[in-house]
């Protein structure tokens, strides 16, 4: 199974190309090497840069979360003043969402989509380069707000007025950073849609595309639809602050609640922007290690589309307590609960794929299984929060923090880690250390639960979110949670070490197919994947199709 | 239409949708 399919392997041809037009390496000199990375339009180079950028941001955001957890280790003010604590919770969220999770998925899309659909690169490679290079500037500016007068934004990532209007000089910088990150996301999304719709190999009909490609196609549509809404909302904050408009100022006839509606009209689809690609990754990994075709491929596509559609009509469940007509609350409650149907279809299909499969538990599979179990816990607590009368009790409590961290950390971030373990042999040509990978999974799976599970109890017992101090009865669970945070964070260095070893080509050589049960065009090219792949459309063996 | 032009046309159309949503949203709210 580890041989390369001769009908679709264009290695010989591209090996020849590589010889003449290969990428500059350090051996060619520092400046040519830097020029390669600055000016590259190659989807694999840009995928690598997106991933390195995103992990840098995940590290910075992780350090901020340690500041938060250190402060919450014991009641009373320990290390930071409350204002700085608020800056940390705000930047932690903005950095993790817009700098960590989203660019990581864009990086994976860059690397894998052209190889999965049999085209040579994304449709607009220069736009791709531009979209990436916006990000370091956007996040330098956002993090730079820590040093401006008035401090960094401290109103939470939701930026609700009127509180956000108390931000000092950081407000326009934050707004501009969000605009830039949004432009990067939109250009990336446009590129992905155009590539998938126009550049698939002729033998690949839409419904035969891998689920990861489908998930990204739908995610890209969501991005194009909602990032401009966020841009509009923060522009209105800007004009309210500097140009005398009163969109959200009741004194001038505006309405602060309007901002919440606009923000969550963006914000809820944003949640699915961060989880649909994860569904795609898990749908790629589970069939490989169960050695079976994905159960219900087409129903998975329809479930993705249903979730994407429903994500537009549930936004007000984030603001049940703001005061709405009962009919509206009922509508948003039922619409939200409806999402559990397509999500249930997906979980059911993953389980059915594994049913009577010849399963093995390599690291990518462990992280994918961790995703299924722990994301489902986050989904179930989401169902609890969807119930309007129940949400009145849980709103703004630590239960909400526990819920969305279960969805985003052992959900989205576990899937990113699983994807990297799964595809890194294809990228680098060497296997990662399986022993370290197994250790990394079990360490992460234990400590992530120590970190987030007690937060359910804290929330149910009444501890509010976004506070640096708390009543003494919350001490024990907070201490446990903080220990979990530190241990989980430390465990990630094992992963970084494992990946650096792969990037240095230190490890057992990987075959083209890498995994015995893997199917799909990306496994028909050699490992490491040549710099240019599929410059002529491949003839596809039907067994490689989804 | 050549493949490159087809790509550009679709990209411009999607970009116009994004800019259109931004502009329409902003002015719709401003008109309220």
XYZ file of N, CA and C in Angstrom, chain A residues 247-466:
660
model
N -24.256 55.427 16.304
C -24.844 54.118 16.009
C -25.247 53.391 17.297
N -24.334 53.441 18.270
C -24.529 52.636 19.477
C -24.676 53.498 20.725
N -24.923 54.770 20.528
C -25.003 55.695 21.652
C -26.465 56.109 21.843
N -27.065 55.663 22.962
C -28.486 55.933 23.186
C -28.758 57.433 23.256
N -27.774 58.198 23.742
C -27.974 59.642 23.885
C -28.214 60.309 22.537
N -27.699 59.712 21.477
C -27.884 60.305 20.146
C -28.917 59.564 19.318
N -29.714 58.712 19.949
C -30.731 57.960 19.226
C -30.275 56.593 18.768
N -29.030 56.219 19.120
C -28.529 54.892 18.745
C -28.903 53.843 19.767
N -28.353 52.658 19.590
C -28.742 51.554 20.462
C -27.551 50.619 20.683
N -27.058 50.532 21.930
C -25.914 49.651 22.182
C -26.224 48.188 21.860
N -27.496 47.801 21.998
C -27.852 46.402 21.741
C -27.713 46.084 20.245
N -27.852 47.131 19.404
C -27.661 46.924 17.959
C -26.278 46.323 17.701
N -25.264 46.828 18.436
C -23.917 46.285 18.232
C -23.888 44.796 18.517
N -24.582 44.398 19.595
C -24.563 42.968 19.945
C -25.180 42.131 18.829
N -26.270 42.640 18.249
C -26.881 41.899 17.141
C -25.916 41.787 15.962
N -25.284 42.913 15.616
C -24.383 42.890 14.454
C -23.188 41.988 14.757
N -22.617 42.179 15.971
C -21.430 41.394 16.302
C -21.724 39.905 16.241
N -22.843 39.479 16.810
C -23.109 38.027 16.856
C -23.641 37.487 15.542
N -24.143 38.394 14.680
C -24.473 37.934 13.328
C -23.194 37.498 12.616
N -22.084 38.188 12.948
C -20.769 37.702 12.507
C -20.301 36.558 13.405
N -20.468 36.746 14.715
C -19.787 35.897 15.699
C -20.231 34.455 15.686
N -21.514 34.209 15.421
C -21.882 32.796 15.457
C -21.373 32.017 14.243
N -21.558 32.549 13.010
C -20.889 31.857 11.896
C -19.375 31.715 12.126
N -18.782 32.694 12.808
C -17.343 32.612 13.106
C -17.012 31.339 13.898
N -17.909 30.980 14.812
C -17.705 29.746 15.577
C -17.597 28.556 14.620
N -18.435 28.557 13.586
C -18.411 27.436 12.645
C -17.251 27.541 11.665
N -16.784 28.787 11.415
C -15.569 28.961 10.609
C -14.416 28.247 11.311
N -14.456 28.232 12.647
C -13.365 27.600 13.401
C -13.592 26.108 13.616
N -14.753 25.583 13.262
C -14.969 24.160 13.535
C -15.248 23.338 12.273
N -15.783 23.944 11.207
C -16.050 23.139 10.001
C -14.772 22.537 9.418
N -13.663 23.307 9.293
C -12.447 22.656 8.790
C -11.985 21.521 9.704
N -12.250 21.665 11.016
C -11.893 20.587 11.952
C -12.699 19.334 11.616
N -13.991 19.508 11.299
C -14.813 18.360 10.884
C -14.193 17.691 9.652
N -13.711 18.529 8.723
C -13.098 17.994 7.508
C -11.855 17.172 7.821
N -11.043 17.668 8.749
C -9.811 16.956 9.119
C -10.145 15.604 9.738
N -11.076 15.619 10.684
C -11.436 14.373 11.365
C -12.044 13.386 10.368
N -12.783 13.910 9.388
C -13.377 13.035 8.363
C -12.315 12.465 7.427
N -11.130 13.070 7.392
C -10.030 12.505 6.608
C -9.284 11.446 7.412
N -9.111 11.698 8.705
C -8.234 10.845 9.524
C -8.923 9.545 9.933
N -10.173 9.631 10.373
C -10.833 8.428 10.904
C -10.923 7.312 9.857
N -11.330 7.582 8.595
C -11.363 6.480 7.616
C -9.986 5.852 7.384
N -8.934 6.685 7.425
C -7.585 6.150 7.191
C -7.221 5.106 8.237
N -7.479 5.426 9.508
C -7.033 4.530 10.574
C -8.089 3.481 10.943
N -9.301 3.613 10.356
C -10.279 2.536 10.505
C -10.237 1.623 9.274
N -9.446 2.070 8.270
C -9.288 1.314 7.014
C -10.646 1.015 6.368
N -11.498 2.015 6.399
C -12.806 1.913 5.744
C -13.095 3.246 5.074
N -13.952 3.208 4.074
C -14.399 4.478 3.495
C -15.243 5.229 4.521
N -15.247 6.555 4.417
C -16.078 7.344 5.327
C -17.537 6.944 5.163
N -18.200 6.670 6.271
C -19.617 6.307 6.224
C -20.425 7.570 5.895
N -21.274 7.472 4.890
C -22.195 8.587 4.585
C -21.515 9.855 4.115
N -20.620 9.726 3.125
C -19.887 10.906 2.645
C -20.833 12.034 2.235
N -21.825 11.708 1.422
C -22.709 12.764 0.927
C -23.511 13.405 2.064
N -23.942 12.562 3.005
C -24.706 13.130 4.126
C -23.820 14.054 4.963
N -22.499 13.764 4.979
C -21.568 14.662 5.683
C -21.538 16.029 5.003
N -21.563 16.016 3.662
C -21.561 17.291 2.925
C -22.837 18.070 3.235
N -23.973 17.360 3.192
C -25.235 18.057 3.465
C -25.292 18.547 4.915
N -24.698 17.776 5.823
C -24.669 18.212 7.222
C -23.830 19.476 7.368
N -22.681 19.519 6.675
C -21.842 20.728 6.730
C -22.628 21.934 6.224
N -23.314 21.743 5.090
C -24.071 22.854 4.504
C -25.211 23.274 5.432
N -25.858 22.291 6.069
C -26.958 22.628 6.987
C -26.445 23.422 8.184
N -25.311 22.973 8.730
C -24.745 23.691 9.882
C -24.416 25.122 9.472
N -23.830 25.273 8.267
C -23.457 26.612 7.795
C -24.705 27.488 7.653
N -25.777 26.936 7.088
C -27.010 27.721 6.931
C -27.576 28.100 8.306
N -27.672 27.099 9.198
C -28.264 27.377 10.514
C -27.435 28.397 11.301
N -26.109 28.434 11.021
C -25.259 29.346 11.795
C -25.669 30.810 11.601
N -26.418 31.080 10.523
C -26.843 32.466 10.276
C -28.121 32.851 11.025
N -28.817 31.889 11.582
C -30.122 32.225 12.172
C -30.195 31.878 13.656
N -29.034 31.863 14.316
C -29.040 31.527 15.745
C -28.319 32.571 16.599
N -27.908 33.707 15.965
C -26.961 34.577 16.649
C -27.439 35.075 18.010
N -28.745 35.283 18.160
C -29.195 35.936 19.399
C -29.163 35.014 20.613
N -28.779 33.729 20.423
C -28.644 32.893 21.625
C -27.459 33.345 22.480
N -26.599 34.213 21.918
C -25.495 34.770 22.713
C -25.973 35.919 23.592
N -27.215 36.346 23.417
C -27.671 37.554 24.104
C -29.114 37.400 24.598
N -29.441 36.179 25.063
C -30.791 35.937 25.584
C -31.149 36.908 26.704
N -30.153 37.277 27.524
C -30.473 38.070 28.716
C -30.607 39.563 28.412
N -30.460 39.940 27.131
C -30.447 41.366 26.822
C -31.857 41.958 26.832
N -32.854 41.102 26.762
C -34.226 41.594 26.727
C -34.766 41.537 25.311
N -35.458 40.437 25.001
C -36.016 40.263 23.651
C -37.446 39.785 23.809
N -38.283 39.926 22.769
C -39.613 39.340 22.843
C -39.503 37.833 23.055
N -40.451 37.265 23.776
C -40.402 35.827 24.046
C -40.397 35.036 22.742
N -41.144 35.545 21.749
C -41.202 34.815 20.474
C -39.810 34.730 19.855
N -39.023 35.806 19.948
C -37.667 35.793 19.399
C -36.801 34.810 20.180
N -36.955 34.811 21.498
C -36.136 33.898 22.300
C -36.471 32.451 21.959
N -37.770 32.181 21.760
C -38.153 30.811 21.384
C -37.568 30.439 20.030
N -37.654 31.385 19.076
C -37.118 31.089 17.746
C -35.636 30.756 17.830
N -34.879 31.603 18.514
C -33.432 31.377 18.559
C -33.091 30.119 19.365
N -33.909 29.803 20.365
C -33.675 28.568 21.133
C -33.873 27.346 20.230
N -34.997 27.313 19.513
C -35.278 26.121 18.698
C -34.308 26.012 17.520
N -33.999 27.154 16.905
C -33.060 27.123 15.773
C -31.699 26.593 16.238
N -31.292 27.031 17.442
C -30.002 26.573 17.974
C -30.023 25.076 18.226
N -31.116 24.600 18.815
C -31.196 23.161 19.110
C -31.201 22.336 17.827
N -31.711 22.959 16.752
C -31.757 22.264 15.462
C -30.351 21.908 14.964
N -29.355 22.712 15.340
C -27.981 22.459 14.872
C -27.495 21.097 15.361
N -28.052 20.634 16.471
C -27.584 19.338 16.986
C -27.935 18.200 16.021
N -28.895 18.421 15.109
C -29.263 17.341 14.177
C -28.132 17.070 13.169
N -27.722 18.073 12.343
C -26.598 17.781 11.435
C -25.300 17.452 12.173
N -25.101 18.056 13.351
C -23.887 17.726 14.108
C -23.947 16.270 14.558
N -25.131 15.845 14.972
C -25.321 14.438 15.364
C -25.073 13.502 14.187
N -25.505 13.928 12.984
C -25.252 13.126 11.782
C -23.743 12.905 11.633
N -22.974 13.954 11.872
C -21.527 13.838 11.687
C -20.922 12.883 12.704
N -21.287 13.071 13.977
C -20.726 12.201 15.020
C -21.136 10.750 14.759
N -22.397 10.565 14.380
C -22.884 9.217 14.069
C -22.068 8.608 12.923
N -21.817 9.396 11.880
C -21.070 8.884 10.729
C -19.619 8.534 11.084
N -19.007 9.336 11.952
C -17.634 9.008 12.370
C -17.622 7.685 13.129
N -18.597 7.524 14.011
C -18.659 6.270 14.788
C -18.942 5.093 13.853
N -19.876 5.311 12.892
C -20.216 4.239 11.964
C -19.028 3.888 11.062
N -18.182 4.880 10.767
C -16.976 4.603 9.981
C -16.054 3.652 10.754
N -15.988 3.859 12.055
C -15.085 3.029 12.873
C -15.668 1.642 13.131
N -16.990 1.543 13.051
C -17.668 0.279 13.374
C -17.119 -0.860 12.512
N -16.586 -1.867 13.157
C -16.000 -3.027 12.487
C -14.858 -2.668 11.533
N -14.216 -1.543 11.802
C -13.032 -1.197 11.030
C -11.811 -1.900 11.614
N -10.746 -1.955 10.808
C -9.484 -2.509 11.334
C -8.699 -1.356 11.920
N -9.047 -0.998 13.136
C -8.525 0.253 13.676
C -7.141 0.123 14.273
N -6.315 1.166 14.045
C -5.065 1.324 14.780
C -5.067 2.733 15.344
N -4.211 2.939 16.317
C -4.308 4.189 17.082
C -3.005 4.985 17.042
N -2.581 5.343 15.835
C -1.442 6.242 15.713
C -1.846 7.631 16.212
N -0.857 8.498 16.404
C -1.132 9.798 17.036
C -2.245 10.604 16.345
N -2.266 10.711 14.992
C -3.357 11.504 14.399
C -4.727 10.943 14.762
N -4.839 9.597 14.794
C -6.119 8.969 15.129
C -6.481 9.264 16.585
N -5.485 9.231 17.482
C -5.784 9.522 18.888
C -6.334 10.942 19.030
N -5.680 11.889 18.370
C -6.176 13.266 18.476
C -7.555 13.399 17.827
N -7.791 12.656 16.725
C -9.109 12.728 16.082
C -10.174 12.136 17.006
N -9.849 11.024 17.674
C -10.817 10.427 18.603
C -11.024 11.337 19.813
N -9.918 11.931 20.284
C -10.027 12.908 21.380
C -10.965 14.025 20.971
N -10.839 14.447 19.723
C -11.727 15.489 19.200
C -13.181 15.043 19.295
N -13.475 13.836 18.794
C -14.877 13.398 18.732
C -15.486 13.389 20.139
N -14.752 12.833 21.095
C -15.301 12.706 22.448
C -15.421 14.078 23.117
N -14.335 14.842 23.081
C -14.310 16.077 23.865
C -15.099 17.202 23.182
N -15.083 17.233 21.846
C -15.928 18.210 21.145
C -17.399 17.932 21.453
N -17.742 16.649 21.540
C -19.136 16.304 21.844
C -19.531 16.808 23.237
N -18.590 16.757 24.191
C -18.892 17.333 25.517
C -19.184 18.827 25.375
N -18.347 19.514 24.573
C -18.588 20.946 24.327
C -19.907 21.181 23.622
N -20.263 20.273 22.719
C -21.538 20.405 22.008
C -22.717 20.220 22.945
N -22.583 19.273 23.866
C -23.694 19.019 24.800
C -23.894 20.187 25.764
N -22.777 20.764 26.250
C -22.956 21.927 27.127
C -23.520 23.100 26.308
N -23.244 23.101 25.011
C -23.843 24.113 24.133
C -25.347 23.956 24.047
N -25.786 22.698 24.003
C -27.235 22.453 23.997
C -27.878 22.962 25.280
N -27.174 22.755 26.417
C -27.703 23.273 27.686
C -27.859 24.787 27.605
N -26.821 25.443 27.044
C -26.866 26.908 26.958
C -27.908 27.403 25.966
N -28.304 26.530 25.031
C -29.294 26.944 24.037
C -30.678 27.134 24.659
N -30.916 26.493 25.804
C -32.236 26.577 26.444
C -32.377 27.932 27.121
N -33.282 28.747 26.613
C -33.357 30.135 27.078
C -33.435 30.263 28.602
N -34.388 29.564 29.268
C -34.488 29.789 30.715
C -33.244 29.317 31.458
N -32.609 28.280 30.937
C -31.391 27.779 31.573
C -30.256 28.779 31.360
N -30.215 29.330 30.138
C -29.156 30.299 29.826
C -29.239 31.524 30.734
N -30.451 31.865 31.170
C -30.568 33.000 32.084
C -29.738 32.768 33.344
N -29.598 31.492 33.729
C -28.784 31.173 34.903
C -27.294 31.126 34.551
N -26.974 30.552 33.375
C -25.560 30.291 33.046
C -24.857 31.480 32.395
N -25.648 32.427 31.863
C -25.063 33.509 31.076
C -23.956 34.218 31.842
N -22.840 34.479 31.123
C -21.704 35.208 31.711
C -21.087 34.495 32.905
N -21.310 33.190 33.022
C -20.671 32.446 34.101
C -19.517 31.624 33.530
N -18.749 30.996 34.411
C -17.637 30.166 33.951
C -18.101 28.933 33.189
N -19.390 28.605 33.302
C -19.918 27.469 32.518
C -19.761 27.758 31.018
N -19.984 29.019 30.647
C -19.840 29.406 29.238
C -18.374 29.283 28.811
N -17.472 29.704 29.717
C -16.035 29.608 29.419
C -15.655 28.134 29.201
N -16.154 27.263 30.085
C -15.874 25.824 29.937
C -16.420 25.321 28.614
N -17.656 25.706 28.274
C -18.292 25.252 27.039
C -17.467 25.602 25.804
N -17.140 26.888 25.649
C -16.509 27.225 24.357
C -15.051 26.818 24.323
N -14.435 26.641 25.516
C -13.065 26.113 25.456
C -13.056 24.629 25.092
N -14.068 23.887 25.507
C -14.151 22.479 25.067
C -14.307 22.399 23.549
N -15.052 23.343 22.990
C -15.264 23.330 21.540
C -13.995 23.768 20.803
N -13.289 24.725 21.384
C -12.167 25.319 20.650
C -10.823 24.646 20.921
N -10.572 24.154 22.116
C -9.236 23.586 22.380
C -9.208 22.085 22.052
N -9.906 21.223 22.814
C -9.896 19.831 22.350
C -10.733 19.655 21.089
N -11.426 20.691 20.679
C -12.111 20.682 19.389
C -11.162 21.176 18.303
N -11.203 22.466 18.031
C -10.456 23.012 16.893
C -8.947 22.742 16.989
N -8.356 23.006 18.158
C -6.886 22.906 18.237
C -6.432 21.443 18.187
N -7.165 20.530 18.816
C -6.807 19.112 18.680
C -6.846 18.690 17.215
N -7.832 19.201 16.471
C -7.925 18.803 15.061
C -6.740 19.353 14.269
N -6.288 20.555 14.615
C -5.112 21.123 13.933
C -3.884 20.264 14.230
N -3.743 19.875 15.498
C -2.609 19.020 15.880
C -2.711 17.677 15.162
N -3.917 17.108 15.122
C -4.117 15.825 14.435
C -3.726 15.947 12.969
N -4.138 17.059 12.335
C -3.842 17.265 10.913
C -2.339 17.356 10.685
N -1.648 18.033 11.593
C -0.200 18.190 11.408
C 0.496 16.831 11.550
N 0.120 16.065 12.572
C 0.714 14.715 12.705
C 0.399 13.866 11.466
N -0.814 14.034 10.933
C -1.271 13.207 9.818
C -0.508 13.528 8.532
N -0.303 14.836 8.288
C 0.267 15.245 6.998
C 1.745 15.594 7.067
N 2.320 15.722 8.274
C 3.719 16.172 8.332
C 4.674 15.193 7.632
N 4.420 13.879 7.629
C 5.322 13.011 6.851
C 5.256 13.320 5.345
N 4.081 13.729 4.882
C 3.942 14.116 3.466
C 4.701 15.413 3.184
N 4.689 16.323 4.160
C 5.340 17.625 3.964
C 6.863 17.514 4.030
N 7.345 16.737 5.016
C 8.787 16.741 5.277
C 9.481 15.494 4.743
N 8.735 14.429 4.495
C 9.347 13.201 4.009
C 9.861 12.306 5.115
N 9.685 12.716 6.378
C 10.098 11.849 7.486
C 8.952 11.674 8.479
N 8.983 10.544 9.177
C 7.971 10.280 10.196
C 8.353 11.022 11.477
N 7.341 11.518 12.158
C 7.566 12.090 13.492
C 7.824 10.938 14.463
N 8.268 11.249 15.677
C 8.464 10.201 16.682
C 7.097 9.774 17.227
N 6.696 8.544 16.936
C 5.387 8.057 17.380
C 5.330 8.006 18.909
N 6.473 7.647 19.512
C 6.498 7.551 20.974
C 6.179 8.919 21.605
N 6.848 9.961 21.090
C 6.589 11.312 21.621
C 5.165 11.755 21.292
N 4.683 11.362 20.116
C 3.318 11.727 19.712
C 2.289 11.127 20.665
N 2.471 9.837 20.989
C 1.541 9.172 21.921
C 1.584 9.854 23.289
N 2.820 10.151 23.722
C 2.960 10.844 25.011
C 2.244 12.190 24.942
N 2.449 12.922 23.851
C 1.838 14.244 23.687
C 0.320 14.147 23.771
N -0.255 13.120 23.112
C -1.711 13.004 23.148
C -2.212 12.760 24.566
N -1.649 11.732 25.232
C -2.207 11.368 26.541
C -1.999 12.477 27.555
N -0.825 13.124 27.487
C -0.555 14.267 28.372
C -1.606 15.359 28.127
N -1.814 15.691 26.850
C -2.762 16.772 26.520
C -4.181 16.388 26.913
N -4.565 15.129 26.636
C -5.953 14.709 26.892
C -6.266 14.744 28.388
N -5.277 14.371 29.208
C -5.515 14.395 30.660
C -5.612 15.838 31.150
N -4.592 16.637 30.808
C -4.517 17.967 31.422
C -5.553 18.934 30.866
N -5.992 18.709 29.621
C -7.010 19.619 29.074
C -8.314 19.454 29.860
N -8.576 18.235 30.333
C -9.779 18.017 31.137
C -9.609 18.546 32.549
N -8.387 18.411 33.080
C -8.121 19.008 34.401
C -8.302 20.525 34.303
N -7.893 21.071 33.163
C -7.988 22.524 32.968
C -9.440 22.990 32.847
N -10.212 22.342 31.982
C -11.522 22.926 31.649
C -12.718 22.275 32.342
N -12.614 21.008 32.743
C -13.823 20.399 33.313
C -14.286 21.083 34.607
N -13.357 21.408 35.524
C -13.822 22.066 36.763
C -14.509 23.406 36.510
N -14.233 24.008 35.354
C -14.851 25.308 35.086
C -16.366 25.177 34.918
N -16.843 23.973 34.526
C -18.301 23.752 34.513
C -18.860 23.935 35.928
N -18.193 23.302 36.881
C -18.693 23.354 38.265
C -18.652 24.783 38.790
N -17.552 25.496 38.456
C -17.432 26.891 38.909
C -18.594 27.722 38.379
N -18.918 27.508 37.102
C -20.000 28.286 36.493
C -21.338 27.947 37.113
N -21.583 26.650 37.292
C -22.868 26.241 37.868
C -23.002 26.757 39.297
N -21.857 26.896 39.989
C -21.904 27.389 41.368
C -21.985 28.909 41.419
N -21.890 29.551 40.249
C -22.133 30.992 40.237
C -20.931 31.882 40.026
N -19.772 31.298 39.648
C -18.619 32.184 39.425
C -18.752 32.888 38.075
N -18.734 34.238 38.076
C -18.831 34.959 36.806
C -17.539 34.849 36.002
N -17.638 35.009 34.682
C -16.437 35.065 33.866
C -15.880 36.480 33.881
N -14.661 36.638 33.333
C -14.022 37.946 33.172
C -13.837 38.698 34.488
